[in-house]
Amino acid sequence: MKKTVNFNKGFIPSTILSCAIILFGLVGFFVKGINFGIDFKPGLIEEVRVATPVAELTYDGSASISVDLSAGQMDIIISGSGVANETRAYNFLQYDTVAKLADSVNEIDGVTMTVSNGGFDTTKLFLNSAATNQLTNAPLYIYPAGTSDVTADDVRAALSSIESVAVKALGNGADSSFQIRKGVSASKDEEGAEQSQAVVMSEINEALYNKFGKTNIAVVKQDFIGSNFSSSIARKSIFLFLLTVIVIWAYAAIRFHWDFALGSIIALIHDSLIMMSFIIWTQMEFSTTVLAAVLTIIGYSINATVVILDRIRYNLKYMTEAKTFTEILNKSLSDTFVRSVLTTVTTLVTVIALFVFTTGSIKDFSLAMIIGLISGMYSSIFISSAFIAACRKNWKPEFGVHHSLKRAKAAEVKTE
């Protein structure tokens, strides 16, 4: 027979400890505030590639010539007074190498295409979207995809002098592009917002130019998140959290009892506040990735709590000798304690591995998960149980039900 541990002795100390940590986090909220990531405040999102150009285009003439490059072909649009307005299309099935493409493009009067890697596949070419596609005396560079040996860590190192910059690799290996995110101060007027955006873009691009060379940086796209959009994300995140809590409360109330359901919700809110206290005092960037960790812990915590609640409900029915609810609670917690610990520890092993071997937002996610997993196990055993014990301090066994169960058990023994 398993030994029954008196977990109830830890209810009051654990409640005091949790209240102290949450109060400490509340103080931190007013003293330090939350370090919101780019997802929750206005800022710049820029995607860049680092590659050495395979060709450059120049034009010396009076016409207006622009270039449009897609995955399947390159179009050169010629217009202006004194020239025949036309569009010359170069399909990459026909012009499958840069050298073949250059031979045909150089037939246009005034246009010069200089090649540095003539054998490169034309279907993998792209342009710098931040540069004009109008041909002039200044070179328009054409870049090759899948040739870079630069990593996300290299880009982070190049931008290390700029505060609050997040870098994420998009794609794999040599074909990677890099998403760069940087928050800016919210501005009340549109002109001020545009100025802030221009300053941030210039700062980031200059740092990249200094590290990799100006001609080797190609901007794939640039987006700016306004203050209204970032506020909308914050509101939706709060709504998502509240909706999750309400749905879990409804499930627990239907399956168990109102005090069981409320105890599980208190445990969830407790875990969220403990995680937020840690995030506030460590000034970890609160991004959508960290929010995902909080929501994950909510799901994990309710799972551990439901196992305990189910055991309590079972023991309420079959522990006919129990005179107080505390006896049933301690027995239920003792029955499920090993399972709770082993489940948490095995999950922690994986999460700790993520924390040790990853960088960036995944590292933040795993660190938040570590705190949440420990808090979730602790709250399932002590916090929700303490609340339920307080609600049922005047609990008395239902004599009729227990007497019937005793008679049924006695009949089973007699039959055997």
Coordinates of N, CA, C and O in Angstrom, one line a residue, residues 8 13 19 23 52 75 119 169 205 236 280 287-288 302 309 324 342 346 370:
N8 N -1.2 18.6 2.8 CA -1.9 19.7 3.3 C -1.1 20.6 4.2 O -1.4 21.8 4.4
P13 N 2.1 27.5 3.6 CA 3.4 28.0 3.1 C 3.5 28.3 1.6 O 4.0 29.3 1.2
C19 N 2.0 34.0 -3.4 CA 1.5 35.4 -3.2 C 2.7 36.4 -3.2 O 2.6 37.5 -3.8
L23 N 3.3 39.2 -6.0 CA 3.4 40.6 -5.6 C 4.7 41.2 -6.1 O 4.8 42.3 -6.5
T52 N 26.7 37.6 -53.6 CA 27.5 38.4 -54.5 C 26.8 38.4 -55.9 O 26.4 37.4 -56.4
D75 N 11.7 40.8 -68.0 CA 11.1 41.7 -69.0 C 11.8 43.0 -68.9 O 12.1 43.6 -67.8
G119 N 27.6 31.1 -66.0 CA 27.0 29.8 -66.0 C 25.9 29.6 -65.1 O 25.3 28.5 -65.0
A169 N 16.3 33.2 -39.6 CA 16.6 32.7 -40.9 C 15.3 32.1 -41.5 O 14.6 31.4 -40.9
N205 N 20.5 48.9 -42.5 CA 21.2 48.7 -43.8 C 22.7 49.1 -43.8 O 23.5 48.4 -44.3
K236 N -5.8 41.1 -29.1 CA -6.2 39.8 -29.5 C -5.5 38.7 -28.7 O -6.1 37.7 -28.4
I280 N 9.2 39.6 -16.5 CA 9.3 41.0 -16.2 C 10.7 41.3 -15.5 O 11.4 42.2 -15.9
S287 N 7.4 38.2 -26.8 CA 7.0 38.1 -28.2 C 5.9 37.1 -28.3 O 5.4 36.5 -27.3
T288 N 5.4 36.9 -29.5 CA 4.3 35.9 -29.7 C 4.9 34.5 -29.4 O 4.1 33.6 -29.1
I302 N -3.4 22.3 -16.9 CA -4.7 21.8 -16.7 C -4.8 20.3 -16.9 O -5.5 19.6 -16.2
L309 N -7.7 15.9 -10.0 CA -9.1 16.1 -9.7 C -9.9 14.8 -9.9 O -10.8 14.4 -9.2
T324 N -12.5 13.2 7.1 CA -12.3 14.5 6.6 C -11.9 14.6 5.1 O -11.4 13.6 4.6
L342 N 7.2 12.6 -12.7 CA 7.8 11.9 -13.9 C 7.4 12.6 -15.2 O 8.2 12.8 -16.1
T346 N 10.3 14.4 -17.6 CA 10.6 13.9 -18.9 C 10.4 15.1 -19.9 O 11.1 15.2 -20.9
I370 N 10.4 26.2 -19.1 CA 11.0 25.6 -18.0 C 10.4 26.1 -16.7 O 10.0 25.4 -15.8

